[in-house]
PDB file of C-alpha atoms in Angstrom:
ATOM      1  CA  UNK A  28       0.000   0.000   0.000  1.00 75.00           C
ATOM      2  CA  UNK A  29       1.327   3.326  -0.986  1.00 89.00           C
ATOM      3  CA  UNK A  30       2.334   5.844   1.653  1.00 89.00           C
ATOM      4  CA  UNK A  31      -0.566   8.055   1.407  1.00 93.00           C
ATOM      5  CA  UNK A  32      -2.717   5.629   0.710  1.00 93.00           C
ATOM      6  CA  UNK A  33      -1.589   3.970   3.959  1.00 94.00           C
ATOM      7  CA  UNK A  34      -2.307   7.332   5.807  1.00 94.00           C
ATOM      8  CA  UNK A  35      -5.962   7.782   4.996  1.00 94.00           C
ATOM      9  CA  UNK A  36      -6.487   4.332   5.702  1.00 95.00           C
ATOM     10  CA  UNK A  37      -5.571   4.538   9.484  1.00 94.00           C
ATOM     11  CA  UNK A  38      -7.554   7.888   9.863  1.00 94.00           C
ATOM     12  CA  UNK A  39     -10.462   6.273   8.950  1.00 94.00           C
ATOM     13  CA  UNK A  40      -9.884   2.991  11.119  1.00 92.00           C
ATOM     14  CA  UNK A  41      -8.990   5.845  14.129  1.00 92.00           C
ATOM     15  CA  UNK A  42     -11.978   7.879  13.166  1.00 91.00           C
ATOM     16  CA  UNK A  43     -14.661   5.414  12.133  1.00 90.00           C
ATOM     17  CA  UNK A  44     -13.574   2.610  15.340  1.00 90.00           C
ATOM     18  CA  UNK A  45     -14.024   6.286  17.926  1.00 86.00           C
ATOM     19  CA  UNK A  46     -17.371   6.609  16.251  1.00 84.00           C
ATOM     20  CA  UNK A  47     -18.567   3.698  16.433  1.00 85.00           C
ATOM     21  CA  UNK A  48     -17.437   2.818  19.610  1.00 82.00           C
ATOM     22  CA  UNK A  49     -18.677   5.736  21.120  1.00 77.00           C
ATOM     23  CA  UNK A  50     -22.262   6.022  19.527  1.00 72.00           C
ATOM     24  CA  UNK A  51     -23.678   2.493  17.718  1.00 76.00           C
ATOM     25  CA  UNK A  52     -21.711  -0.315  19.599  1.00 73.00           C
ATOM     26  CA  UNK A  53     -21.565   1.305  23.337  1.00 74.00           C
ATOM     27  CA  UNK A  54     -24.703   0.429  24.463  1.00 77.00           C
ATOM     28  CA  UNK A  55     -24.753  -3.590  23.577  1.00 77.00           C
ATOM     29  CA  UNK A  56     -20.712  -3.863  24.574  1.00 76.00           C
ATOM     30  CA  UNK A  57     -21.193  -1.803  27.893  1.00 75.00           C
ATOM     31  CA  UNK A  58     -24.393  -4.383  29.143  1.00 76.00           C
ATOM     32  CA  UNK A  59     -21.983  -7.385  27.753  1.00 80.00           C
ATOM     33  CA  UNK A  60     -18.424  -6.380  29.260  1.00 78.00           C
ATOM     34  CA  UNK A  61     -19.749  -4.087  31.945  1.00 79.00           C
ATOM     35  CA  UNK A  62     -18.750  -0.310  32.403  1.00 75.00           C
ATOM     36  CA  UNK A  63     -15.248  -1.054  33.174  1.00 81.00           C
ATOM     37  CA  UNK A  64     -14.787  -3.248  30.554  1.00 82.00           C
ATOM     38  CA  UNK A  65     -15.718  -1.915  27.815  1.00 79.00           C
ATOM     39  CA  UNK A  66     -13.536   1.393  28.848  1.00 82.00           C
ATOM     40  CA  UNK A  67     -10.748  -0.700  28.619  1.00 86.00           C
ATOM     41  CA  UNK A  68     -11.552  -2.259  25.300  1.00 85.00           C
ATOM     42  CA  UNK A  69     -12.204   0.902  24.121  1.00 84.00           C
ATOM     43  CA  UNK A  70      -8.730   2.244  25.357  1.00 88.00           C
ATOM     44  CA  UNK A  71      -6.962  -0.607  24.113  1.00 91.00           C
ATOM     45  CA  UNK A  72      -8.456  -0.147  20.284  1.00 91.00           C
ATOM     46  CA  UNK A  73      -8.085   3.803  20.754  1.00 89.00           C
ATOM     47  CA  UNK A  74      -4.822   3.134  21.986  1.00 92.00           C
ATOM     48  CA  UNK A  75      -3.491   0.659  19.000  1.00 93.00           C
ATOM     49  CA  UNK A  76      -5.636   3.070  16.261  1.00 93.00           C
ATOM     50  CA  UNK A  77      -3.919   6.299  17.121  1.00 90.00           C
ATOM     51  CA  UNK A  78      -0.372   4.027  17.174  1.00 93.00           C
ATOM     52  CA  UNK A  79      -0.704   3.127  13.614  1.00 93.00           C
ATOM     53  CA  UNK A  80      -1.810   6.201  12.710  1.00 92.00           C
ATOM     54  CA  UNK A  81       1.105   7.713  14.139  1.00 89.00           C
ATOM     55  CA  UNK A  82       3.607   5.254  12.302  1.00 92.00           C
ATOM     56  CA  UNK A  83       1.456   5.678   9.048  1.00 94.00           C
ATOM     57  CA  UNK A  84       1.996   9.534   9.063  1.00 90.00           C
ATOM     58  CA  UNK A  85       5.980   9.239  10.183  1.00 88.00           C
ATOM     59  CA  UNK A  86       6.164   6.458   7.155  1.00 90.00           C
ATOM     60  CA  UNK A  87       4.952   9.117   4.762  1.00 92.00           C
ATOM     61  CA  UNK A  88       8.193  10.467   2.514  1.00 93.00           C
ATOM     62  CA  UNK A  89       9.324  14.225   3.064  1.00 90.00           C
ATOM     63  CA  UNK A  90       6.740  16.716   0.964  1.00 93.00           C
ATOM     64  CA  UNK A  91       7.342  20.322  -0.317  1.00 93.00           C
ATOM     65  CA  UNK A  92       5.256  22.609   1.996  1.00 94.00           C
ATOM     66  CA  UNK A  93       2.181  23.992  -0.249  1.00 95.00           C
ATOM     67  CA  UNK A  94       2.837  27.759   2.004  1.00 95.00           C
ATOM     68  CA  UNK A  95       5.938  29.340   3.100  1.00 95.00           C
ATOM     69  CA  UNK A  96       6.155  29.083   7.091  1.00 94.00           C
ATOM     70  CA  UNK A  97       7.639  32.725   8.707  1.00 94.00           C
ATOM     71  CA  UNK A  98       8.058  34.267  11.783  1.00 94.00           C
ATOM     72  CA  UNK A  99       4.629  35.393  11.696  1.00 95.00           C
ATOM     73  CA  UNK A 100       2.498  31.945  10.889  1.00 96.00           C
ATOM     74  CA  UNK A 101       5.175  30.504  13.987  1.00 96.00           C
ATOM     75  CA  UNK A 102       4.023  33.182  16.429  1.00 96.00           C
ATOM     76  CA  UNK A 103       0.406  32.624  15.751  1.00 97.00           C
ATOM     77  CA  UNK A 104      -0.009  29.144  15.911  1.00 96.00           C
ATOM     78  CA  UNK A 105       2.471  29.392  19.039  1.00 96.00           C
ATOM     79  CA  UNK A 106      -0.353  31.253  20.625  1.00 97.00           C
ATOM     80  CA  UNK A 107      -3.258  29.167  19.500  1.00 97.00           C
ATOM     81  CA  UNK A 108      -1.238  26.129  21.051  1.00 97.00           C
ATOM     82  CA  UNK A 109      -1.100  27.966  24.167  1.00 97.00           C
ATOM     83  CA  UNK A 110      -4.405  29.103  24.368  1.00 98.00           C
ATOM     84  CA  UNK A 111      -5.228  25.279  23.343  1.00 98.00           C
ATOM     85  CA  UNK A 112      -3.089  23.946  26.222  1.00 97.00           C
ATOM     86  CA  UNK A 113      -5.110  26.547  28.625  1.00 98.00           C
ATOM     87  CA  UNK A 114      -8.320  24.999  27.017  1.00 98.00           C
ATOM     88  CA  UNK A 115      -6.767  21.314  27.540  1.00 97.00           C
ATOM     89  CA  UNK A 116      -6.067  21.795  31.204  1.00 97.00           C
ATOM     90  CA  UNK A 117      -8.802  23.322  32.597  1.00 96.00           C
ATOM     91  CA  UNK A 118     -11.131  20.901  31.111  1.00 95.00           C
ATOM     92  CA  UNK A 119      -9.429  18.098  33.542  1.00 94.00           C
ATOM     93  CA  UNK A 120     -11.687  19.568  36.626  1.00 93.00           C
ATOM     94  CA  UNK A 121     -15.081  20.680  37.131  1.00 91.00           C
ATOM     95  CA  UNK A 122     -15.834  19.115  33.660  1.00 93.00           C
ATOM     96  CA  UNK A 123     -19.709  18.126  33.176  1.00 92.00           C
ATOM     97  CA  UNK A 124     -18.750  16.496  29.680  1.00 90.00           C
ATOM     98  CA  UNK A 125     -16.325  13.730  31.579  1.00 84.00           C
ATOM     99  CA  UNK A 126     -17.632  10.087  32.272  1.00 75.00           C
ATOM    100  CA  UNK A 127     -17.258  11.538  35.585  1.00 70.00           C
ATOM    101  CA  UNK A 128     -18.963  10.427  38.760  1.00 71.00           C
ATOM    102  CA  UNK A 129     -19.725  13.807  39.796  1.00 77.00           C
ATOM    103  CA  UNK A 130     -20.687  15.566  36.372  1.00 81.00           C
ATOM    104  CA  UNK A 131     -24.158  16.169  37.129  1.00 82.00           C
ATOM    105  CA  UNK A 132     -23.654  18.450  39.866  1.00 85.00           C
ATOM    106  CA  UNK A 133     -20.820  20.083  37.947  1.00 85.00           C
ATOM    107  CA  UNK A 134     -23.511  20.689  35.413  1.00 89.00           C
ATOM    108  CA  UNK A 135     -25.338  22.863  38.135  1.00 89.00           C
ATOM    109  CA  UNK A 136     -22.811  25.548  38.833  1.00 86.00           C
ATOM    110  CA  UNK A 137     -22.000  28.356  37.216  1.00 90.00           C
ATOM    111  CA  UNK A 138     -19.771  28.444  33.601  1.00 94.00           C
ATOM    112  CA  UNK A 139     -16.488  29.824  34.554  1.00 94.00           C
ATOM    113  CA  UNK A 140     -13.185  29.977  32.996  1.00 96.00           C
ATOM    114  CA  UNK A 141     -12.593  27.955  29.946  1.00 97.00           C
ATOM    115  CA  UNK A 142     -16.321  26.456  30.469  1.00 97.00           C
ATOM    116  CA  UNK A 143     -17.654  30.395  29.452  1.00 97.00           C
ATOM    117  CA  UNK A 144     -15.116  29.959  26.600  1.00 98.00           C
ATOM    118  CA  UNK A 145     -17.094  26.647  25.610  1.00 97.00           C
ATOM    119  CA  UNK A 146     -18.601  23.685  27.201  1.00 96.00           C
ATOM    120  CA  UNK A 147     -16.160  21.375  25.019  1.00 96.00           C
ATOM    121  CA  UNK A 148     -13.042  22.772  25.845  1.00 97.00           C
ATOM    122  CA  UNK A 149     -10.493  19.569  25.884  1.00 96.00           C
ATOM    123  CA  UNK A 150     -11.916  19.029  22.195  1.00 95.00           C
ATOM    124  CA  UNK A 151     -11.821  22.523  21.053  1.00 97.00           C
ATOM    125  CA  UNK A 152      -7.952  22.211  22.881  1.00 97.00           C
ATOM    126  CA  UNK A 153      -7.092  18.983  20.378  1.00 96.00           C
ATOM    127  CA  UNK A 154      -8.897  21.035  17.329  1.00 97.00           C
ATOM    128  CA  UNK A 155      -6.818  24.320  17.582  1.00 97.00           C
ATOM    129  CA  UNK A 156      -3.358  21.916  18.205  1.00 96.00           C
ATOM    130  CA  UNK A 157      -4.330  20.074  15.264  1.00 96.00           C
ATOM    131  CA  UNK A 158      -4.973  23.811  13.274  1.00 97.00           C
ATOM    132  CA  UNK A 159      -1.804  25.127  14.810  1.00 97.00           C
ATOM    133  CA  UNK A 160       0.602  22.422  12.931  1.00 95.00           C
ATOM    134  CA  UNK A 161      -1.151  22.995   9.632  1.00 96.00           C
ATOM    135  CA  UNK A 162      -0.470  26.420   9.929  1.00 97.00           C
ATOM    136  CA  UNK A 163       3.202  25.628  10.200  1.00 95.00           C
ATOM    137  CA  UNK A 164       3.585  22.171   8.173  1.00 95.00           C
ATOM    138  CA  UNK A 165       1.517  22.708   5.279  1.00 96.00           C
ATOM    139  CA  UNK A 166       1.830  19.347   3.917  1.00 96.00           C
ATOM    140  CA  UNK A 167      -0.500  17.150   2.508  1.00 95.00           C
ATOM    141  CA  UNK A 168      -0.014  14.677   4.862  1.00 94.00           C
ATOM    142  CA  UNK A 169      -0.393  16.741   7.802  1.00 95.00           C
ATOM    143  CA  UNK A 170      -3.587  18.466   6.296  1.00 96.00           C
ATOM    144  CA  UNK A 171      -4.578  15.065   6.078  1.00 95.00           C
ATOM    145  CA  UNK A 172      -3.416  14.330  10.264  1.00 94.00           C
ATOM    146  CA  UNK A 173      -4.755  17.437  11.715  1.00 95.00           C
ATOM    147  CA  UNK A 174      -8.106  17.400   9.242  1.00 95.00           C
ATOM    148  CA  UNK A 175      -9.341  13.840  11.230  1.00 94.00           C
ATOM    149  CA  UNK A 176      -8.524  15.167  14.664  1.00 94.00           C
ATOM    150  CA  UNK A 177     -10.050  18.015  13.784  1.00 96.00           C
ATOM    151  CA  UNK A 178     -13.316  16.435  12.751  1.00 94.00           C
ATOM    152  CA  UNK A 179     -12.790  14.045  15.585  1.00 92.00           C
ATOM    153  CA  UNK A 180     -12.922  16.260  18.023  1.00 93.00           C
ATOM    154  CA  UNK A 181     -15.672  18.499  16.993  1.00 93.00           C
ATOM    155  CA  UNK A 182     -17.793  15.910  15.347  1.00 90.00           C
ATOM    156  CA  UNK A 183     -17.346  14.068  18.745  1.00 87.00           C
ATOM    157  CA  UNK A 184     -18.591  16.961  20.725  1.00 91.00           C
ATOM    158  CA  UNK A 185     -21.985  17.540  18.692  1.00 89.00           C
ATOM    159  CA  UNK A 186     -22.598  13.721  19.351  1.00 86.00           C
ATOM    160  CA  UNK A 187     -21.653  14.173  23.065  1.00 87.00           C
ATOM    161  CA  UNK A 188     -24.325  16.760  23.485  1.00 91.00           C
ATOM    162  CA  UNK A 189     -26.798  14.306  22.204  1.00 87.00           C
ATOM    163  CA  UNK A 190     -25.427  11.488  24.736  1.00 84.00           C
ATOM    164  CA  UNK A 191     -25.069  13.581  27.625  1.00 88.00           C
ATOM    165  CA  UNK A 192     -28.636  14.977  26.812  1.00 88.00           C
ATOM    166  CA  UNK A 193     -29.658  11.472  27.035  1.00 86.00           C
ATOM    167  CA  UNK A 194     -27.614   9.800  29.834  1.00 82.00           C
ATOM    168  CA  UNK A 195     -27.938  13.442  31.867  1.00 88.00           C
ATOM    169  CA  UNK A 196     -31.721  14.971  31.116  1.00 90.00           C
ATOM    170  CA  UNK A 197     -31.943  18.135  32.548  1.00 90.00           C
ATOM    171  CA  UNK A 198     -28.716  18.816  34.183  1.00 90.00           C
ATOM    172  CA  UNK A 199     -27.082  18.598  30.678  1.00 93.00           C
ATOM    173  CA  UNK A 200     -29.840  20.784  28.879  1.00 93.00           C
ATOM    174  CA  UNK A 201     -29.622  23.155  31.666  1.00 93.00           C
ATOM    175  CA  UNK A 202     -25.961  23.078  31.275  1.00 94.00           C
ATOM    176  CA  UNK A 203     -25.868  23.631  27.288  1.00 94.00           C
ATOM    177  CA  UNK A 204     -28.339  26.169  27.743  1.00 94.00           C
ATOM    178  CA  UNK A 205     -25.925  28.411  29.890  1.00 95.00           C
ATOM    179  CA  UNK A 206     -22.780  27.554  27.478  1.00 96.00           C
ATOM    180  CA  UNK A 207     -21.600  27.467  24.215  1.00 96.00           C
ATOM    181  CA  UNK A 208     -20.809  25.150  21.281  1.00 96.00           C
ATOM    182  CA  UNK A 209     -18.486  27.556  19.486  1.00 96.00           C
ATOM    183  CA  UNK A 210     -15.921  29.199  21.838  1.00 97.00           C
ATOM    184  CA  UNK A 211     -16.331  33.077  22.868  1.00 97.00           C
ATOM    185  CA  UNK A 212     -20.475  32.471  21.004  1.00 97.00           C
ATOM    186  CA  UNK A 213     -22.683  33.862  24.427  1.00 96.00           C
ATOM    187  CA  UNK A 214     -19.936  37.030  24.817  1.00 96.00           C
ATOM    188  CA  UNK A 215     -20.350  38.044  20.851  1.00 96.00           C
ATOM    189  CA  UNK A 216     -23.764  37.434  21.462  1.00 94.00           C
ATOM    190  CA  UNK A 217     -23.720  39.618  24.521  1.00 94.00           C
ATOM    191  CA  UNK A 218     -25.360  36.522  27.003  1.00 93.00           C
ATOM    192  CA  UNK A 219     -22.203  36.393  29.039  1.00 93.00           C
ATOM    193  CA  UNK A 220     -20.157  39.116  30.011  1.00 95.00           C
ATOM    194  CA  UNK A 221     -16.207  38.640  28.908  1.00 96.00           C
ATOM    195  CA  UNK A 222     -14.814  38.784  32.518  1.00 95.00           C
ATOM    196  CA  UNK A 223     -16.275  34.953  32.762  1.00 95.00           C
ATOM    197  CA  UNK A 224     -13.579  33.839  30.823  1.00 96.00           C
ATOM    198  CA  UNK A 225     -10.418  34.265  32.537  1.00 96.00           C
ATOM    199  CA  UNK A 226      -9.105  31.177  33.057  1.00 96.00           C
ATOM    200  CA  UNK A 227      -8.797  29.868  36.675  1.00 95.00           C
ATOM    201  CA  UNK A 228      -5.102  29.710  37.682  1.00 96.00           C
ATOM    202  CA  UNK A 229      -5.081  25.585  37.023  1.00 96.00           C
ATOM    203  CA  UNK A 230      -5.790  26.260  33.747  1.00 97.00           C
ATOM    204  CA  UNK A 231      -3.681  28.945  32.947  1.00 97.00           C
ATOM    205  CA  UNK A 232      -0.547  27.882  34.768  1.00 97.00           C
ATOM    206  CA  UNK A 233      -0.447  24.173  34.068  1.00 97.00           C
ATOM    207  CA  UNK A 234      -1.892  25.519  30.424  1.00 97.00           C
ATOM    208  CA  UNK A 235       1.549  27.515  30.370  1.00 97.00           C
ATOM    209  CA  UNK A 236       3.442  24.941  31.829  1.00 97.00           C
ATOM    210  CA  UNK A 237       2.022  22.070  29.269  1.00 97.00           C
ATOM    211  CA  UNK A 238       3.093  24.593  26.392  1.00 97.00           C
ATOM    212  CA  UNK A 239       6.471  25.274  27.512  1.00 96.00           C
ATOM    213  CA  UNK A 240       7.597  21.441  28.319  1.00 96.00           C
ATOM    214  CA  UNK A 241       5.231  19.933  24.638  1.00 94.00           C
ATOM    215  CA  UNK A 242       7.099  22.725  23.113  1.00 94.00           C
ATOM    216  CA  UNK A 243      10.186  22.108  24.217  1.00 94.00           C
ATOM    217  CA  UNK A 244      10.018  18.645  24.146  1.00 92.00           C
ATOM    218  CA  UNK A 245       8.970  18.939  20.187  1.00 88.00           C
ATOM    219  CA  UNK A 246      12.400  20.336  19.515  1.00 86.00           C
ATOM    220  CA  UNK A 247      14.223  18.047  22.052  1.00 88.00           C
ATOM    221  CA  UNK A 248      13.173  15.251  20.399  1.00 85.00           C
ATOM    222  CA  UNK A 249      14.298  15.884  16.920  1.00 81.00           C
ATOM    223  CA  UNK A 250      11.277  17.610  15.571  1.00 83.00           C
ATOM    224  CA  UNK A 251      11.088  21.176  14.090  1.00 85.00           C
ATOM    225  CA  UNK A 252      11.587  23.778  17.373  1.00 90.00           C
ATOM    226  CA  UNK A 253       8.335  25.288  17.896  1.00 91.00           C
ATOM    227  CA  UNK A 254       6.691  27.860  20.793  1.00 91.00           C
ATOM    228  CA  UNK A 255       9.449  30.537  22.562  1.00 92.00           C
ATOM    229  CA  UNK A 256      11.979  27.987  21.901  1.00 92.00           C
ATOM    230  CA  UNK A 257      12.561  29.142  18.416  1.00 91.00           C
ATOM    231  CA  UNK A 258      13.589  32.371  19.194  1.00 89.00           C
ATOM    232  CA  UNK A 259      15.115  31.625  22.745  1.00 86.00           C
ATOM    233  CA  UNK A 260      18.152  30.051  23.929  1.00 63.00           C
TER     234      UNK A 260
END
């Protein structure tokens, strides 16, 4: 199988097993295997699917970028990764979208932080990454990467409002009534006053900290030097 070939073959096995997994086959696996069980099946296949995805893409042969990449395209995508690792971080607490025990009553407070930003932010955080390295590898093959996480992620977050709104009721309607889809949507739309937004200091320090040590670590481990690293040290 040819290179590219190869490449759009494992996004669709890493995109199409997520799907179904998540949506069609949960409910008859989950009453078979248990809770438990099926999250570790599902780990194990999301696990091995994103693996030989990965290997497909670093198989691919070096290709001419279709843009030339500046100081200016690095800077901006530098800040969308941080503002994506802010996003990332403070979606690990207080998060009504996690299979968490303790989701419905998360669902009752107030949106704060990166949840006035937007109810989805871990997969609006894996979006903007995924945006970020087109911006600065415009290759095929890494339109072709970042295009399935892309539609992953967001495509996985309108079919998690429908399952939450179904597993949740009220405390996820009530929820998605007082957030947004699209980040920054209620303060355009004047529901929500901007000052709701400021990140609480777990997401914007460990959001700071996870951009400084991915970014460093990108460069560190023989890939193009990306964030302040390129023009520090």
């Amino acid at each position: 199988m040819q290179p590219m070939s190869l490449l759009i073959t494992t996004c669709v096995l890493f995109v199409g097993s997520h799907l179904a997994l998540s949506h069609p086959l949960r409910p008859g696996l989950a009453s078979r295997l248990g809770e438990r069980g099926f999250q570790i099946v599902y780990s194990i296949i999301a696990i091995a699917t994103f693996i030989m995805l990965v290997q497909a893409w670093r198989g691919m042969p070096p290709e001419p970028p279709i843009w030339a990449v500046g100081d200016i395209l690095w800077i901006l995508a530098s800040i969308i990764v941080l503002f994506a690792s802010v996003l990332f971080m403070g979606s690990l607490i207080g998060n009504p979208a996690l299979a968490a025990p303790g989701a419905a009553a998360a669902a009752q407070g107030a949106p704060r932080g990166v949840f006035a930003i937007t109810r989805h932010p871990m997969m609006w955080g894996f979006a903007l990454w995924a945006v970020a390295h087109v911006m600065v590898v415009p290759t095929p093959a890494q339109i072709i990467l970042s295009g399935t996480i892309v539609f992953l992620a967001l495509f996985g977050s309108a079919g998690q409002d429908s399952k939450k709104a179904r597993l949740m009721g009220d405390a996820w309607r009530h929820w998605a009534a007082r957030t947004s889809f699209f980040p920054f949507a209620r303060q355009i739309g004047g529901a929500t006053p901007w000052g709701d937004t400021i990140p609480r200091p777990h997401a914007l320090f460990g959001g700071i900290v996870l951009w400084l040590v991915a970014t460093w670590g990108h460069g560190a481990l023989g890939y193009m030097v990306a964030g302040i690293w390129r023009w520090v040290g």
